[in-house]
Every structure is written in C-alpha cells, then in structure tokens.
Coordinates of C-alpha atoms in Angstrom, one line a residue:
Chain G
M1 CA 25.2 29.0 -70.8
D2 CA 23.0 26.3 -72.1
R3 CA 24.2 22.9 -73.1
R4 CA 24.1 23.7 -76.8
T5 CA 26.4 26.8 -76.6
M6 CA 28.8 25.1 -74.2
M7 CA 29.0 22.1 -76.6
G8 CA 29.6 24.5 -79.4
T9 CA 32.7 25.8 -77.8
L10 CA 33.9 22.4 -76.7
A11 CA 33.4 21.1 -80.2
A12 CA 35.4 23.9 -81.7
G13 CA 38.2 23.3 -79.2
M14 CA 38.2 19.6 -80.1
V15 CA 38.3 20.5 -83.8
G16 CA 41.3 22.7 -83.3
A17 CA 43.1 20.1 -81.2
G18 CA 42.3 17.3 -83.7
L19 CA 43.5 19.3 -86.7
S20 CA 46.8 20.2 -85.0
A21 CA 47.4 16.5 -84.2
K22 CA 46.7 15.3 -87.7
G23 CA 48.3 18.3 -89.5
L24 CA 45.3 18.8 -91.6
G25 CA 44.1 22.1 -93.0
S26 CA 40.8 23.7 -91.8
D27 CA 38.5 26.2 -93.3
A28 CA 37.8 28.8 -90.7
T29 CA 35.1 30.3 -92.8
A30 CA 33.0 27.1 -92.3
V31 CA 31.9 28.1 -88.8
P32 CA 28.1 28.0 -88.9
K33 CA 26.5 31.4 -88.5
A34 CA 23.5 31.7 -86.2
A35 CA 20.5 33.6 -87.5
G36 CA 20.8 37.3 -86.7
D37 CA 24.3 36.9 -85.3
P38 CA 25.8 40.4 -85.1
L39 CA 29.4 39.1 -85.1
A40 CA 31.3 38.6 -88.3
D41 CA 33.4 35.5 -88.4
Y42 CA 37.2 35.9 -88.4
V43 CA 38.6 34.3 -91.5
A44 CA 42.0 32.5 -91.4
R45 CA 44.4 34.7 -93.4
P46 CA 45.8 32.9 -96.5
F47 CA 49.5 32.8 -95.8
D48 CA 51.3 31.0 -98.5
F49 CA 54.5 29.2 -97.3
A50 CA 53.9 26.1 -99.5
T51 CA 57.6 26.0 -100.5
G52 CA 58.8 26.9 -97.1
L53 CA 61.0 29.9 -96.4
P54 CA 64.8 30.0 -96.5
G55 CA 65.9 28.5 -93.2
L56 CA 62.4 27.3 -92.2
S57 CA 61.0 24.0 -93.6
K58 CA 57.6 23.8 -95.4
E59 CA 56.6 21.1 -93.0
L60 CA 57.2 23.3 -89.9
L61 CA 55.4 26.2 -91.5
A62 CA 52.4 24.0 -92.6
E63 CA 51.9 22.7 -89.1
H64 CA 52.3 26.2 -87.7
L65 CA 49.6 27.5 -90.1
T66 CA 47.3 24.6 -89.0
L67 CA 47.7 25.6 -85.4
Y68 CA 46.9 29.2 -86.3
K69 CA 43.7 28.1 -88.0
G70 CA 42.6 26.4 -84.8
Y71 CA 42.8 29.7 -83.0
V72 CA 40.6 31.4 -85.6
T73 CA 38.0 28.6 -85.3
R74 CA 38.0 28.7 -81.5
T75 CA 37.9 32.5 -81.3
N76 CA 34.8 32.6 -83.5
A77 CA 33.1 29.9 -81.5
L78 CA 34.1 31.5 -78.1
L79 CA 32.9 35.0 -79.0
K80 CA 29.6 33.7 -80.3
D81 CA 29.0 31.5 -77.3
V82 CA 29.8 34.2 -74.8
L83 CA 27.7 36.9 -76.6
G84 CA 24.8 34.4 -77.0
A85 CA 24.8 33.7 -73.3
E86 CA 25.1 37.4 -72.5
K87 CA 22.1 38.2 -74.7
E88 CA 20.1 35.6 -72.9
G89 CA 20.9 37.3 -69.7
K90 CA 23.0 34.5 -68.4
A91 CA 25.6 35.4 -65.8
G92 CA 27.8 33.5 -63.3
A93 CA 30.5 30.9 -63.3
M94 CA 30.0 29.1 -66.6
V95 CA 29.9 32.2 -68.8
Q96 CA 32.6 33.9 -66.7
E97 CA 35.1 31.1 -67.2
L98 CA 34.4 30.9 -70.9
R99 CA 34.9 34.7 -71.1
R100 CA 38.2 34.3 -69.2
R101 CA 39.4 32.1 -72.1
L102 CA 39.2 35.0 -74.6
G103 CA 42.7 36.3 -74.0
F104 CA 44.3 33.0 -75.0
E105 CA 42.3 32.3 -78.1
F106 CA 42.0 35.9 -79.5
S107 CA 45.7 36.7 -78.8
G108 CA 46.8 33.4 -80.3
M109 CA 44.9 34.3 -83.5
R110 CA 46.1 37.9 -83.8
V111 CA 49.8 37.6 -82.9
H112 CA 50.2 34.7 -85.3
E113 CA 48.8 36.9 -88.0
W114 CA 51.3 39.7 -87.2
Y115 CA 54.1 37.1 -87.2
F116 CA 53.2 35.4 -90.5
E117 CA 52.6 38.8 -92.1
G118 CA 56.1 39.9 -91.1
L119 CA 57.9 36.9 -92.7
A120 CA 59.0 36.9 -96.4
A121 CA 61.2 34.8 -98.6
K122 CA 62.7 37.9 -100.1
A123 CA 62.3 40.3 -97.3
P124 CA 62.9 44.0 -98.0
A125 CA 65.7 45.3 -95.9
A126 CA 65.1 48.0 -93.3
A127 CA 64.7 51.4 -94.9
L128 CA 67.1 53.2 -92.7
T129 CA 65.7 56.6 -93.4
H130 CA 62.3 55.5 -92.0
P131 CA 61.3 57.2 -88.7
L132 CA 61.1 53.7 -87.0
H133 CA 64.9 53.2 -87.4
K134 CA 65.6 56.7 -86.2
A135 CA 63.5 55.8 -83.1
I136 CA 65.4 52.5 -82.7
D137 CA 68.7 54.4 -82.9
A138 CA 67.5 57.0 -80.5
T139 CA 66.4 54.4 -78.0
W140 CA 69.2 51.8 -78.2
G141 CA 72.0 53.6 -80.0
S142 CA 72.0 51.4 -83.1
H143 CA 70.0 48.8 -85.0
D144 CA 72.6 46.1 -84.0
A145 CA 72.3 47.0 -80.3
W146 CA 68.5 46.8 -80.5
W147 CA 68.7 43.4 -82.3
S148 CA 70.9 42.0 -79.6
A149 CA 68.4 43.1 -77.0
F150 CA 65.5 41.8 -79.0
K151 CA 67.2 38.4 -79.4
A152 CA 67.8 38.3 -75.7
T153 CA 64.0 38.9 -75.3
C154 CA 63.4 36.0 -77.7
T155 CA 65.4 33.7 -75.6
M156 CA 63.6 34.4 -72.3
P157 CA 62.7 31.3 -70.4
G158 CA 59.2 30.0 -71.0
I159 CA 56.9 29.9 -74.0
G160 CA 55.6 33.0 -75.6
W161 CA 56.4 35.9 -77.9
A162 CA 59.1 38.5 -78.2
A163 CA 57.7 41.8 -79.3
L164 CA 59.0 45.2 -80.2
V165 CA 56.2 47.5 -79.2
K166 CA 55.4 51.2 -79.3
D167 CA 53.4 53.2 -76.8
P168 CA 51.1 55.1 -79.0
V169 CA 50.7 57.8 -76.3
T170 CA 54.4 58.8 -76.1
G171 CA 55.9 57.0 -79.1
R172 CA 58.3 55.2 -76.8
L173 CA 59.7 51.8 -78.1
M174 CA 60.1 48.8 -75.8
N175 CA 61.0 45.1 -76.1
A176 CA 58.4 43.1 -74.4
W177 CA 57.8 39.4 -73.6
F178 CA 54.3 38.0 -73.9
Q179 CA 53.9 34.8 -71.8
D180 CA 51.8 32.2 -73.7
H181 CA 49.9 34.7 -75.9
E182 CA 47.9 36.7 -73.4
N183 CA 49.9 37.2 -70.2
A184 CA 52.5 39.8 -69.0
I185 CA 51.1 42.1 -71.7
P186 CA 51.8 45.9 -71.5
V187 CA 48.1 46.9 -72.1
G188 CA 47.6 49.5 -74.8
V189 CA 50.9 49.3 -76.6
Q190 CA 51.1 48.6 -80.4
P191 CA 53.1 45.6 -81.4
L192 CA 55.4 46.4 -84.4
L193 CA 57.3 43.1 -84.7
V194 CA 56.5 39.8 -83.0
V195 CA 58.5 36.6 -83.1
D196 CA 56.9 33.3 -82.0
V197 CA 59.1 31.4 -79.6
W198 CA 56.7 28.6 -78.7
E199 CA 58.4 25.3 -79.3
H200 CA 56.1 24.5 -82.2
A201 CA 57.8 27.5 -84.0
Y202 CA 61.2 25.9 -84.1
V203 CA 61.7 22.4 -82.6
R204 CA 61.0 20.5 -85.8
D205 CA 63.8 22.3 -87.6
F206 CA 66.2 23.2 -84.8
G207 CA 65.6 20.8 -82.0
A208 CA 64.4 21.6 -78.5
T209 CA 67.5 23.5 -77.6
G210 CA 67.7 25.4 -80.9
R211 CA 65.7 28.5 -80.1
G212 CA 68.7 30.8 -80.6
K213 CA 69.5 29.3 -84.0
Y214 CA 65.8 29.7 -85.0
V215 CA 65.9 33.4 -84.0
D216 CA 69.0 33.9 -86.2
A217 CA 67.2 32.1 -89.0
V218 CA 64.2 34.3 -88.7
K219 CA 66.2 37.5 -88.8
P220 CA 66.8 37.7 -92.6
L221 CA 63.1 36.8 -93.2
L222 CA 61.7 39.8 -91.3
D223 CA 59.9 42.0 -93.7
W224 CA 60.8 45.5 -92.5
S225 CA 58.3 47.2 -94.9
V226 CA 55.5 45.6 -92.8
V227 CA 57.1 46.6 -89.5
E228 CA 57.7 50.1 -90.7
K229 CA 54.1 50.4 -91.7
R230 CA 52.9 49.4 -88.2
F231 CA 55.1 52.2 -86.7
Chain V
M1 CA 72.5 56.6 -67.4
G2 CA 73.3 60.2 -68.6
N3 CA 75.2 59.0 -71.7
L4 CA 72.3 57.0 -73.1
P5 CA 71.1 58.0 -76.5
G6 CA 68.1 60.4 -76.1
A7 CA 66.5 59.2 -72.9
P8 CA 62.8 59.1 -73.6
M9 CA 60.5 61.3 -71.6
A10 CA 59.4 59.9 -68.2
Y11 CA 55.7 59.1 -67.6
T12 CA 54.0 61.6 -65.3
Y13 CA 51.3 61.5 -62.6
L14 CA 47.7 62.1 -63.3
D15 CA 46.5 65.7 -62.9
L16 CA 43.4 64.5 -60.9
T17 CA 42.8 64.8 -57.2
F18 CA 39.0 64.3 -56.5
P19 CA 39.3 66.4 -53.3
E20 CA 35.6 66.0 -52.5
G21 CA 35.5 62.4 -53.5
L22 CA 32.8 61.4 -56.0
P23 CA 29.1 60.7 -55.4
G24 CA 29.2 57.2 -54.0
L25 CA 33.0 56.9 -53.6
S26 CA 34.8 58.5 -50.6
K27 CA 37.6 61.0 -50.9
E28 CA 39.7 58.7 -48.7
L29 CA 39.3 55.7 -51.0
L30 CA 40.1 57.8 -54.1
A31 CA 43.1 59.5 -52.4
D32 CA 44.6 56.1 -51.5
H33 CA 43.8 54.8 -55.0
L34 CA 45.6 57.7 -56.7
A35 CA 48.6 57.2 -54.5
L36 CA 48.8 53.6 -55.8
H37 CA 48.7 54.9 -59.3
R38 CA 51.7 57.1 -58.6
G39 CA 53.6 54.0 -57.5
Y40 CA 53.0 52.4 -60.9
V41 CA 54.2 55.5 -62.7
D42 CA 57.4 55.6 -60.6
R43 CA 58.1 51.9 -61.1
T44 CA 57.4 52.0 -64.8
N45 CA 59.8 54.8 -65.3
K46 CA 62.5 53.1 -63.3
L47 CA 62.0 49.7 -65.0
L48 CA 62.1 51.1 -68.5
E49 CA 65.2 53.1 -67.9
V50 CA 67.1 50.3 -66.1
V51 CA 66.1 47.8 -68.8
R52 CA 67.1 50.1 -71.6
A53 CA 70.4 50.9 -70.0
A54 CA 71.3 47.2 -69.7
E55 CA 70.1 46.5 -73.3
T56 CA 72.1 49.4 -74.7
E57 CA 75.2 48.3 -72.9
G58 CA 74.7 44.7 -74.0
R59 CA 74.2 43.3 -70.4
F60 CA 71.8 40.4 -71.1
S61 CA 71.7 38.8 -67.7
L62 CA 69.0 36.6 -66.2
E63 CA 68.2 39.5 -63.9
L64 CA 67.5 41.7 -66.9
K65 CA 65.2 39.1 -68.4
E66 CA 63.2 38.7 -65.2
Y67 CA 63.0 42.5 -64.8
R68 CA 61.8 42.9 -68.3
R69 CA 59.1 40.3 -67.6
R70 CA 57.8 42.7 -65.0
L71 CA 57.0 45.4 -67.6
G72 CA 53.5 44.1 -68.3
F73 CA 52.4 44.4 -64.6
E74 CA 53.8 47.9 -64.1
F75 CA 53.0 49.5 -67.4
S76 CA 49.5 48.1 -67.6
G77 CA 48.9 49.0 -63.9
M78 CA 49.8 52.6 -64.9
R79 CA 47.8 52.8 -68.1
L80 CA 44.7 51.1 -66.9
H81 CA 44.4 53.3 -63.9
E82 CA 44.7 56.3 -66.2
S83 CA 41.8 55.1 -68.3
Y84 CA 39.8 54.4 -65.1
F85 CA 40.3 57.7 -63.4
R86 CA 39.7 59.7 -66.5
M87 CA 36.5 57.8 -67.1
L88 CA 35.1 58.8 -63.7
S89 CA 33.2 62.1 -63.3
A90 CA 31.0 63.8 -60.8
T91 CA 29.2 65.3 -63.8
P92 CA 29.4 62.6 -66.4
G93 CA 28.1 62.8 -69.9
A94 CA 25.1 60.4 -70.6
P95 CA 25.4 57.7 -73.3
D96 CA 24.7 59.3 -76.7
P97 CA 22.4 56.9 -78.6
T98 CA 23.5 58.3 -82.0
H99 CA 27.2 57.5 -81.3
P100 CA 28.6 54.5 -83.1
L101 CA 29.6 52.9 -79.7
Q102 CA 26.0 52.9 -78.5
K103 CA 24.8 51.6 -81.8
R104 CA 27.3 48.8 -81.7
I105 CA 26.2 48.0 -78.1
A106 CA 22.6 47.8 -79.3
T107 CA 23.5 45.7 -82.3
Q108 CA 25.4 43.1 -80.2
W109 CA 23.5 43.0 -76.9
G110 CA 20.0 44.3 -78.0
S111 CA 19.9 47.0 -75.4
F112 CA 22.0 49.1 -73.1
E113 CA 20.5 47.3 -70.0
A114 CA 21.4 43.9 -71.4
W115 CA 24.9 45.1 -72.1
W116 CA 25.3 46.5 -68.6
K117 CA 24.2 43.2 -67.1
A118 CA 26.9 41.4 -69.0
F119 CA 29.5 44.0 -68.2
A120 CA 28.7 43.9 -64.5
D121 CA 29.0 40.1 -64.7
T122 CA 32.5 40.6 -66.1
C123 CA 33.3 43.0 -63.3
T124 CA 32.3 40.4 -60.7
M125 CA 34.4 37.6 -61.9
P126 CA 36.4 35.8 -59.2
G127 CA 39.9 37.1 -58.8
I128 CA 41.5 40.6 -58.9
G129 CA 41.7 42.5 -62.1
W130 CA 39.7 44.7 -64.4
G131 CA 36.3 44.3 -66.1
T132 CA 36.8 45.7 -69.5
L133 CA 34.8 46.5 -72.7
L134 CA 37.2 46.1 -75.6
K135 CA 37.1 47.0 -79.3
D136 CA 38.8 45.0 -82.1
P137 CA 40.0 47.9 -84.3
T138 CA 40.0 45.7 -87.4
N139 CA 36.2 45.4 -87.4
G140 CA 34.8 47.6 -84.7
E141 CA 33.3 44.7 -82.8
L142 CA 33.1 44.7 -79.0
A143 CA 33.9 42.0 -76.4
H144 CA 34.1 41.8 -72.7
A145 CA 37.3 40.6 -71.0
F146 CA 38.5 40.2 -67.5
L147 CA 42.1 41.3 -67.3
E148 CA 43.7 39.3 -64.4
D149 CA 45.9 41.5 -62.2
H150 CA 46.6 44.1 -64.9
Q151 CA 48.6 42.2 -67.5
N152 CA 47.2 38.7 -67.8
G153 CA 44.3 37.3 -69.9
V154 CA 44.6 40.2 -72.3
P155 CA 43.2 39.8 -75.8
V156 CA 46.2 41.3 -77.6
G157 CA 45.4 43.8 -80.3
M158 CA 42.1 44.8 -78.9
E159 CA 41.7 48.4 -77.6
V160 CA 40.4 49.4 -74.2
V161 CA 37.1 51.2 -74.4
L162 CA 36.0 51.0 -70.8
A163 CA 38.0 49.6 -67.9
L164 CA 36.7 49.2 -64.4
D165 CA 39.1 48.5 -61.6
V166 CA 37.9 45.6 -59.4
W167 CA 41.0 45.1 -57.3
E168 CA 40.0 45.2 -53.6
H169 CA 41.7 48.6 -53.1
A170 CA 39.1 50.1 -55.5
Y171 CA 36.2 49.4 -53.2
A172 CA 37.0 47.7 -49.8
T173 CA 37.3 51.0 -47.9
D174 CA 33.8 52.0 -48.8
F175 CA 32.0 48.7 -49.5
R176 CA 33.9 46.2 -47.5
P177 CA 35.7 43.2 -49.2
T178 CA 32.3 41.6 -50.0
G179 CA 30.9 44.7 -51.6
R180 CA 32.2 44.4 -55.2
G181 CA 28.7 44.2 -56.7
K182 CA 27.6 47.3 -54.8
Y183 CA 30.7 49.2 -55.9
V184 CA 30.1 48.3 -59.6
E185 CA 26.6 49.7 -59.3
A186 CA 28.0 52.8 -57.5
V187 CA 30.4 53.5 -60.4
R188 CA 27.8 53.1 -63.1
P189 CA 26.4 56.7 -62.7
L190 CA 29.9 58.1 -62.6
I191 CA 30.9 56.8 -66.0
D192 CA 31.5 59.7 -68.4
W193 CA 30.3 58.4 -71.7
R194 CA 32.0 61.3 -73.6
F195 CA 35.3 59.8 -72.6
V196 CA 34.2 56.2 -73.3
E197 CA 32.7 57.0 -76.6
A198 CA 35.9 58.9 -77.6
A199 CA 37.9 55.8 -76.7
Y200 CA 35.8 53.8 -79.1
G201 CA 36.1 56.3 -81.8
R202 CA 34.0 56.5 -84.9

C-alpha cells in the first residue's frame, strides 16, 4: 500500500463522514476512475423518498439516503485501493487491514439497497398464493406468527439488521440478526426482507426508545412484490 | 416439537471421508476436521428447530434472542466447511483458462500468479477465519475477504467462490501452529478448479 492509495481510502472515508454530518447529498458516480481499472464503480441507487413515506419523515429518509451514499463511495474506494495494492504485489499488514474493512462497507451498501428497495408508499399487499407465503406458513404456522417472530428479531439488543433469509440449498426460511452490517451472518443465505434497526433508521422520528414503534410503522410500507421476487 | 407445521428437513453430514488423507494433508488431520464439521451440522439443526419452535409458539424471551444470535456461527461453520472439503481433491482439475472465472482473475489481477499471491496474503491475515475469493453476483466482479471466525466481516450479498479454512485446527496437526503459510501452499495443488469454477458460474 503506497501513500497515494492509502490516502485515497482515507479521503473517501472522510467524504462519507462529512456528508453524513452535514446531511448533504453526494454523487457516488463521481469517484475518479484510474486508467485501465478493471472494476466498475458502484453507483448509488436513485431512491426517491422526497416526500417521505407514511409514518417516516422525509428528513429521516433524506439523512438515511445520505448515509447510504457514503457506503457506496467508500466501497468503491476500498475495492480499488485493495486491488491496486494486490496488483502491485503488496502484501502484509496495511493491505490486510484495509481488506478486513470490506465486510462493513460492502454490506452497508448492499443491505441498505435491499431495505430501500423494499419500502413503498403504496406497498402491494402480500400475494397469499405466492410460494413464499406458503413457505412462511409451513415454517411458522401463519404469517402473523412469522411477523411476531420477525419483530422480535428486529428488537434484538444492539445495532444491526433483522432479516428473513432463505437457504438456497434447501429452501429453508430463517429469521436472522446481522450485527452492524457484516457480523453474525449465516454465510450463503439469500436475504428476502431486511429491516434496518440502526438508531439512524428511527431515532429522529421515534426517539431512542422507539424501535418497536418504528418496526410497526415500517410493516405497512413493506413491498411484498419485491420480497416475493427475491424468493 | 412434533406438532410444528411441516418441520423442515435436517441438514446432513458430508459424504466424504479422505481415508488415505490427501497429498500434503494427513488422514489424522482430515479425520479430526471432518468430526468438527459434524458438530456444526448437529448444532445448526438443533438451533434452528429450538428457535423455530419458540417463534411458532410466541415465546420471545431474551434467551431466544441470544440463541438466534448464534445462528451465524453455527450455520456458517457448517456451510463454509462443506465448500472447503468439496473443493479439496487428490485428483483436482486444473484451472481452465477459457472459463469466465479465470478470465475474470486475469482481468482483475493480471495473472493467476498475481492473484494467488493476493489470495495467500488474505489466507495469512492475523486471527482465525477463512481466506475467501468472493463474487458479487450483480456484476461478476471478484474480491478477497477474510471472514473472521465463520460469520464476521462478511460482505453480505457476495457469493463464496473459494473458501480456505485457516483456523488452527485446519493445519496445526501437520504444520504446527506457526505453519499457516506452508499449509496454504500445501492446499494449493489440492484445489479442484472444476468445483471452484462451477461455484463462480458463467
């Protein structure tokens, strides 16, 4: 890792932190592309919650989208810096510790995308004839029983994500808890539905003790057509 | 738990034994290692059924939450070992330069040797875990990640293409606790690229 690549990652991290502090937008497509770089840049997805969503304020959602863009920016910078160092034959502590950071940044990007994708102001209800709901019924007995279990997952102590996941090998459904973004992950499962329960996802609208109310507010916003497609 | 709605099928042990060992890895080491895998299968099955029973019956205690938190360790420990053991072969297929995985490796790292050096560096990161080559299914791009323990530091949404176990149990019997680098080089000629290339897909 030379000074230039290290500074690149640090600068991207600072950009992300600065943006979230100021609540400004960022253009993730503006990451400079090195000549001959084989990696395409990830582009921040254009989620439009300008008028808010029923039950979630536009201010909360705007700040949340800004945080998401920081993950996109830092993921692009991190992947390029690590690959650049690897191509130069660099090994050892500096590149290793940079590489260790990938889980946080990449997962932070991807799970936010799944979360925002699954929210809609006029969310289609669950299509109860869809195989997903048959699988939920077969696993937990009823949709309501599953939701109670999923909500209990959402209110687990700590920051992270509640996820309904499917094992693609067996088709089995499970409720899982992701600590931060990248820890306690059942490796190899497919997330179908994720709900962000970091404090930034709800404190502004519901207060620091309002996670349960936030989860109830999110319930009618869940776009089941998206979840069903992932199944 | 007999009255639960349609109890899902239990996970099963691997149908692999390596009775003669593998060139460079002793049969004792591999037998111990496969025994550890069976423990992950047993604990994953038990955990999933106990959690599901409590969830179905609406018993949302703190104990349930903490037991559910354990899922990542047990499930990942099971699944990663399966990927690892199935990737090892006494008669492995060589890398196929026409396969999209090898082309992608050449595009990103310039050469197979340059890629291997970076992968080996990932496998020798401090701590216990897994050196992995991962694919982002949205664009086919590759990245290296060190999965701490089994379940931490995971880039969620990426797919495992190649996973190399670098817990001490994977090598200390044959290479001593300081021999991780030698172990990684000993595994290199055992990697069945037919399996790895199939994991990447086309």
